[in-house]
Amino acid sequence: MSAKAPATRMKRKVYEKELAKLQVELCHLQEWVKANKLRVIVLFEGRDAAGKGGTIKAITEKVSPRVFRVIALPAPSDREKSQLFLQRYMQNFPAAGEIVIFDRSWYNRAGVEYVMGFCTPAEHKRFLSLCPQMEQYIIEGGIILIKLWLEVGMDEQERRFEARIADPLRQWKLSPMDLESYRRWYDYSRARDLMLRATSTKHAPWYVIRSDDKRRARLNCIAHLLELIPYKRMRKDKVKLPKRSDKGRYNDQAGLRRVKFVAQRY
């Protein structure tokens, strides 16, 4: 498969039509995961402004948050810093019938922690060495592990940062760490290359998705997930609303006359 990005961006109408089809399939996947008590972990990694949040939103928009759980951990507390490195991630692992999506994961150690000096070179080296073994243990425990890297280009990342600066609705997405990551483009590139070489294994490979076109990236990501998790459409009984009981019937709106309603401004 070519790693080159398409020359033109996908039109909104085409995107929305294809997304609706894929979201229906995600609902079928959800029922299969629940019925078969599967446990799935999906990791999303990539540079800042690579489109992780929007892709995760497209995946989870039409499904149950009880099945698709999104984990986006903040910086570790002092207590968490004293724990085993993977401890705070493992406590969020899926139970039967769950798909856990990590918006950034233990691979923080291979990226931001390494580049920004939040871990020592020895800790970074140890992580890259032990990570494949840890992931083998996870998979042998019956969890389906999927690792996705969203790859955004230098020019597109700059365009997205500039858009955030200009838009008050998106300024919250910018942090001092984002600006520093922008400045250290090539440091992050080298960290990415080290990570992919050391941790893309036969049992837990990395899948890289071009994300300069956010719409194409989201569709390609969802389609790929649906291929990686074998599922079948579940046959469900047709739902029919039961007849409402008149037992205990009364004027249930009268009890609302003295409560405070929100003003109908719209």
Short mmCIF file of C-alpha atoms in Angstrom, two decimals:
data_model
loop_
_atom_site.label_atom_id
_atom_site.label_comp_id
_atom_site.label_asym_id
_atom_site.label_seq_id
_atom_site.Cartn_x
_atom_site.Cartn_y
_atom_site.Cartn_z
CA MET A 1 0.00 0.00 0.00
CA SER A 2 1.33 3.46 -0.90
CA ALA A 3 2.35 5.73 1.97
CA LYS A 4 1.74 8.84 -0.14
CA ALA A 5 -1.17 11.07 0.78
CA PRO A 6 -3.86 11.78 -1.87
CA ALA A 7 -3.41 15.09 -3.67
CA THR A 8 -6.92 16.40 -2.94
CA ARG A 9 -8.87 16.67 0.29
CA MET A 10 -12.07 14.69 0.67
CA LYS A 11 -15.32 16.61 0.21
CA ARG A 12 -17.57 16.90 3.27
CA LYS A 13 -20.61 15.22 1.66
CA VAL A 14 -18.59 12.19 0.60
CA TYR A 15 -16.96 12.01 4.01
CA GLU A 16 -20.23 12.17 5.93
CA LYS A 17 -21.82 9.51 3.73
CA GLU A 18 -18.91 7.10 4.21
CA LEU A 19 -18.62 7.88 7.92
CA ALA A 20 -22.29 7.03 8.48
CA LYS A 21 -21.76 3.60 6.88
CA LEU A 22 -18.71 2.89 9.04
CA GLN A 23 -20.44 4.05 12.22
CA VAL A 24 -23.22 1.54 11.56
CA GLU A 25 -20.56 -1.17 11.37
CA LEU A 26 -19.04 0.08 14.64
CA CYS A 27 -22.45 -0.46 16.26
CA HIS A 28 -22.46 -4.04 14.95
CA LEU A 29 -18.91 -4.50 16.26
CA GLN A 30 -20.07 -3.19 19.64
CA GLU A 31 -22.78 -5.85 19.91
CA TRP A 32 -20.31 -8.58 18.92
CA VAL A 33 -17.77 -7.41 21.52
CA LYS A 34 -20.45 -7.42 24.24
CA ALA A 35 -21.90 -10.79 23.28
CA ASN A 36 -18.51 -12.50 23.06
CA LYS A 37 -17.01 -10.70 26.06
CA LEU A 38 -14.03 -9.52 24.05
CA ARG A 39 -11.42 -7.18 25.50
CA VAL A 40 -9.82 -4.67 23.15
CA ILE A 41 -7.24 -1.91 23.57
CA VAL A 42 -6.70 0.70 20.86
CA LEU A 43 -3.75 3.07 21.27
CA PHE A 44 -3.66 6.41 19.48
CA GLU A 45 -0.30 8.11 19.20
CA GLY A 46 1.11 10.85 16.99
CA ARG A 47 2.42 14.37 17.07
CA ASP A 48 0.41 17.23 18.52
CA ALA A 49 -2.34 18.29 16.07
CA ALA A 50 -2.14 14.97 14.22
CA GLY A 51 -5.90 14.51 14.57
CA LYS A 52 -6.13 11.94 17.37
CA GLY A 53 -9.01 13.63 19.19
CA GLY A 54 -11.16 14.07 16.07
CA THR A 55 -10.57 10.49 15.00
CA ILE A 56 -11.51 9.15 18.42
CA LYS A 57 -14.65 11.32 18.40
CA ALA A 58 -15.66 9.92 14.99
CA ILE A 59 -15.25 6.37 16.37
CA THR A 60 -17.18 6.94 19.59
CA GLU A 61 -19.87 9.36 18.38
CA LYS A 62 -22.62 6.75 17.80
CA VAL A 63 -21.64 3.96 20.18
CA SER A 64 -22.09 3.36 23.91
CA PRO A 65 -19.52 4.91 26.27
CA ARG A 66 -20.00 1.82 28.43
CA VAL A 67 -18.45 -0.31 25.69
CA PHE A 68 -16.11 2.20 24.04
CA ARG A 69 -14.26 3.80 26.94
CA VAL A 70 -11.86 6.66 26.15
CA ILE A 71 -8.88 7.12 28.49
CA ALA A 72 -6.92 10.38 28.29
CA LEU A 73 -4.75 10.49 31.39
CA PRO A 74 -3.34 13.78 32.71
CA ALA A 75 0.26 14.20 33.80
CA PRO A 76 1.09 11.71 36.59
CA SER A 77 0.69 12.82 40.20
CA ASP A 78 3.54 12.55 42.70
CA ARG A 79 2.02 9.29 43.93
CA GLU A 80 1.76 7.88 40.40
CA LYS A 81 5.37 8.84 39.70
CA SER A 82 6.37 6.54 42.56
CA GLN A 83 4.46 3.57 41.07
CA LEU A 84 5.55 1.16 38.39
CA PHE A 85 5.50 3.07 35.11
CA LEU A 86 2.68 1.02 33.56
CA GLN A 87 0.57 0.81 36.71
CA ARG A 88 -1.72 3.76 36.02
CA TYR A 89 -2.39 2.53 32.50
CA MET A 90 -3.10 -1.07 33.48
CA GLN A 91 -5.80 -0.08 35.98
CA ASN A 92 -7.76 1.24 32.98
CA PHE A 93 -7.48 -1.96 30.94
CA PRO A 94 -10.76 -3.41 29.58
CA ALA A 95 -13.00 -5.89 31.29
CA ALA A 96 -15.09 -8.37 29.27
CA GLY A 97 -17.18 -6.65 26.61
CA GLU A 98 -15.16 -3.42 26.51
CA ILE A 99 -13.04 -1.53 23.99
CA VAL A 100 -10.67 0.89 25.69
CA ILE A 101 -9.24 3.68 23.55
CA PHE A 102 -6.11 5.34 24.92
CA ASP A 103 -5.70 8.93 23.72
CA ARG A 104 -1.93 8.72 24.27
CA SER A 105 -0.68 5.79 26.27
CA TRP A 106 2.39 4.26 27.86
CA TYR A 107 4.20 5.36 24.70
CA ASN A 108 4.46 8.80 26.31
CA ARG A 109 7.77 7.46 27.58
CA ALA A 110 9.00 6.96 24.02
CA GLY A 111 7.81 10.41 22.93
CA VAL A 112 7.21 13.47 25.06
CA GLU A 113 8.95 12.14 28.19
CA TYR A 114 12.07 11.22 26.22
CA VAL A 115 12.22 14.38 24.10
CA MET A 116 11.43 16.78 26.95
CA GLY A 117 13.75 15.10 29.45
CA PHE A 118 11.00 13.91 31.80
CA CYS A 119 12.68 10.49 31.94
CA THR A 120 16.35 9.53 31.87
CA PRO A 121 18.03 8.00 28.80
CA ALA A 122 18.33 4.76 30.80
CA GLU A 123 14.58 4.74 31.54
CA HIS A 124 13.83 5.36 27.88
CA LYS A 125 16.13 2.54 26.76
CA ARG A 126 14.63 0.18 29.33
CA PHE A 127 11.11 1.02 28.17
CA LEU A 128 11.89 0.28 24.52
CA SER A 129 13.51 -2.99 25.54
CA LEU A 130 10.73 -4.23 27.83
CA CYS A 131 7.67 -2.86 26.01
CA PRO A 132 7.43 -5.70 23.43
CA GLN A 133 7.57 -8.26 26.25
CA MET A 134 4.87 -6.43 28.19
CA GLU A 135 2.64 -6.27 25.12
CA GLN A 136 3.18 -9.98 24.49
CA TYR A 137 1.95 -10.59 28.04
CA ILE A 138 -1.16 -8.42 27.39
CA ILE A 139 -1.99 -10.30 24.19
CA GLU A 140 -1.40 -13.72 25.73
CA GLY A 141 -3.86 -12.65 28.45
CA GLY A 142 -6.56 -12.52 25.79
CA ILE A 143 -6.64 -8.79 24.98
CA ILE A 144 -6.70 -7.59 21.38
CA LEU A 145 -4.09 -4.81 21.15
CA ILE A 146 -4.12 -2.33 18.26
CA LYS A 147 -1.51 0.44 17.96
CA LEU A 148 -2.17 3.39 15.64
CA TRP A 149 0.21 6.24 14.79
CA LEU A 150 -1.27 9.30 13.06
CA GLU A 151 1.38 10.91 10.87
CA VAL A 152 0.86 14.60 10.10
CA GLY A 153 3.22 16.58 7.89
CA MET A 154 5.24 19.58 8.99
CA ASP A 155 3.31 22.12 6.91
CA GLU A 156 -0.09 20.75 7.92
CA GLN A 157 0.82 20.76 11.61
CA GLU A 158 1.83 24.41 11.30
CA ARG A 159 -1.46 25.24 9.55
CA ARG A 160 -3.43 23.55 12.35
CA PHE A 161 -1.50 25.35 15.08
CA GLU A 162 -2.09 28.69 13.35
CA ALA A 163 -5.81 27.87 13.11
CA ARG A 164 -5.94 27.14 16.83
CA ILE A 165 -4.22 30.42 17.66
CA ALA A 166 -6.80 32.33 15.59
CA ASP A 167 -9.90 30.47 16.87
CA PRO A 168 -11.04 31.15 20.46
CA LEU A 169 -13.01 27.87 20.39
CA ARG A 170 -9.81 25.91 19.83
CA GLN A 171 -7.24 27.91 21.80
CA TRP A 172 -7.71 25.57 24.75
CA LYS A 173 -6.03 22.90 22.64
CA LEU A 174 -2.75 24.84 22.70
CA SER A 175 -0.40 24.33 25.62
CA PRO A 176 3.21 25.35 26.24
CA MET A 177 4.09 21.68 25.61
CA ASP A 178 2.44 21.83 22.17
CA LEU A 179 4.50 24.87 21.22
CA GLU A 180 7.67 23.18 22.41
CA SER A 181 6.83 20.07 20.38
CA TYR A 182 6.38 22.31 17.34
CA ARG A 183 9.84 23.77 17.88
CA ARG A 184 11.44 20.33 18.32
CA TRP A 185 10.04 18.69 15.16
CA TYR A 186 13.15 16.70 14.34
CA ASP A 187 13.70 15.57 17.96
CA TYR A 188 10.20 14.09 17.87
CA SER A 189 10.90 12.54 14.46
CA ARG A 190 13.97 10.75 15.80
CA ALA A 191 12.03 9.61 18.89
CA ARG A 192 9.27 8.28 16.61
CA ASP A 193 11.77 6.37 14.50
CA LEU A 194 13.39 4.79 17.57
CA MET A 195 9.98 3.80 18.94
CA LEU A 196 8.74 2.24 15.71
CA ARG A 197 11.92 0.24 15.22
CA ALA A 198 11.96 -1.09 18.78
CA THR A 199 8.27 -1.75 19.40
CA SER A 200 6.63 -2.64 16.08
CA THR A 201 6.61 -6.41 16.50
CA LYS A 202 4.89 -9.32 14.83
CA HIS A 203 2.52 -9.75 17.76
CA ALA A 204 1.88 -5.98 18.21
CA PRO A 205 2.70 -4.03 15.04
CA TRP A 206 2.31 -0.30 14.59
CA TYR A 207 -0.12 0.86 11.90
CA VAL A 208 0.66 4.33 10.48
CA ILE A 209 -2.14 6.50 9.09
CA ARG A 210 -1.50 9.60 7.00
CA SER A 211 -3.53 12.37 8.63
CA ASP A 212 -2.90 15.54 6.59
CA ASP A 213 -6.48 15.09 5.39
CA LYS A 214 -8.42 14.57 8.62
CA ARG A 215 -11.48 13.16 6.89
CA ARG A 216 -9.59 10.50 4.98
CA ALA A 217 -7.60 9.65 8.11
CA ARG A 218 -10.75 9.06 10.17
CA LEU A 219 -12.35 6.85 7.54
CA ASN A 220 -9.16 4.88 6.93
CA CYS A 221 -8.71 4.40 10.66
CA ILE A 222 -12.24 3.13 11.29
CA ALA A 223 -12.16 0.83 8.26
CA HIS A 224 -8.85 -0.60 9.47
CA LEU A 225 -10.17 -1.18 13.00
CA LEU A 226 -13.13 -3.07 11.59
CA GLU A 227 -10.74 -5.31 9.66
CA LEU A 228 -8.51 -5.98 12.68
CA ILE A 229 -11.31 -7.04 15.05
CA PRO A 230 -13.13 -10.02 13.51
CA TYR A 231 -16.88 -9.65 14.08
CA LYS A 232 -20.22 -10.73 12.68
CA ARG A 233 -23.53 -8.93 12.63
CA MET A 234 -25.66 -10.12 15.52
CA ARG A 235 -29.24 -11.19 14.83
CA LYS A 236 -31.48 -9.24 17.19
CA ASP A 237 -35.16 -9.59 18.01
CA LYS A 238 -37.31 -6.82 16.60
CA VAL A 239 -38.10 -4.25 19.28
CA LYS A 240 -41.76 -3.38 19.85
CA LEU A 241 -42.95 -0.80 22.33
CA PRO A 242 -45.24 -2.33 24.99
CA LYS A 243 -48.66 -0.86 25.72
CA ARG A 244 -48.56 1.75 28.46
CA SER A 245 -50.38 0.74 31.62
CA ASP A 246 -53.24 2.95 32.82
CA LYS A 247 -52.88 1.60 36.35
CA GLY A 248 -52.44 4.48 38.81
CA ARG A 249 -53.28 7.02 36.14
CA TYR A 250 -53.28 10.68 37.23
CA ASN A 251 -52.48 14.16 35.92
CA ASP A 252 -48.70 13.87 36.10
CA GLN A 253 -48.16 17.35 34.61
CA ALA A 254 -50.00 19.06 37.46
CA GLY A 255 -47.14 18.25 39.80
CA LEU A 256 -44.82 20.36 37.66
CA ARG A 257 -46.75 23.62 38.09
CA ARG A 258 -44.69 24.84 41.04
CA VAL A 259 -41.22 23.85 39.84
CA LYS A 260 -38.74 26.19 38.18
CA PHE A 261 -38.36 25.60 34.45
CA VAL A 262 -35.43 26.94 32.47
CA ALA A 263 -36.38 29.98 30.38
CA GLN A 264 -37.14 29.02 26.76
CA ARG A 265 -34.73 31.41 25.06
CA TYR A 266 -34.62 29.43 21.83
#
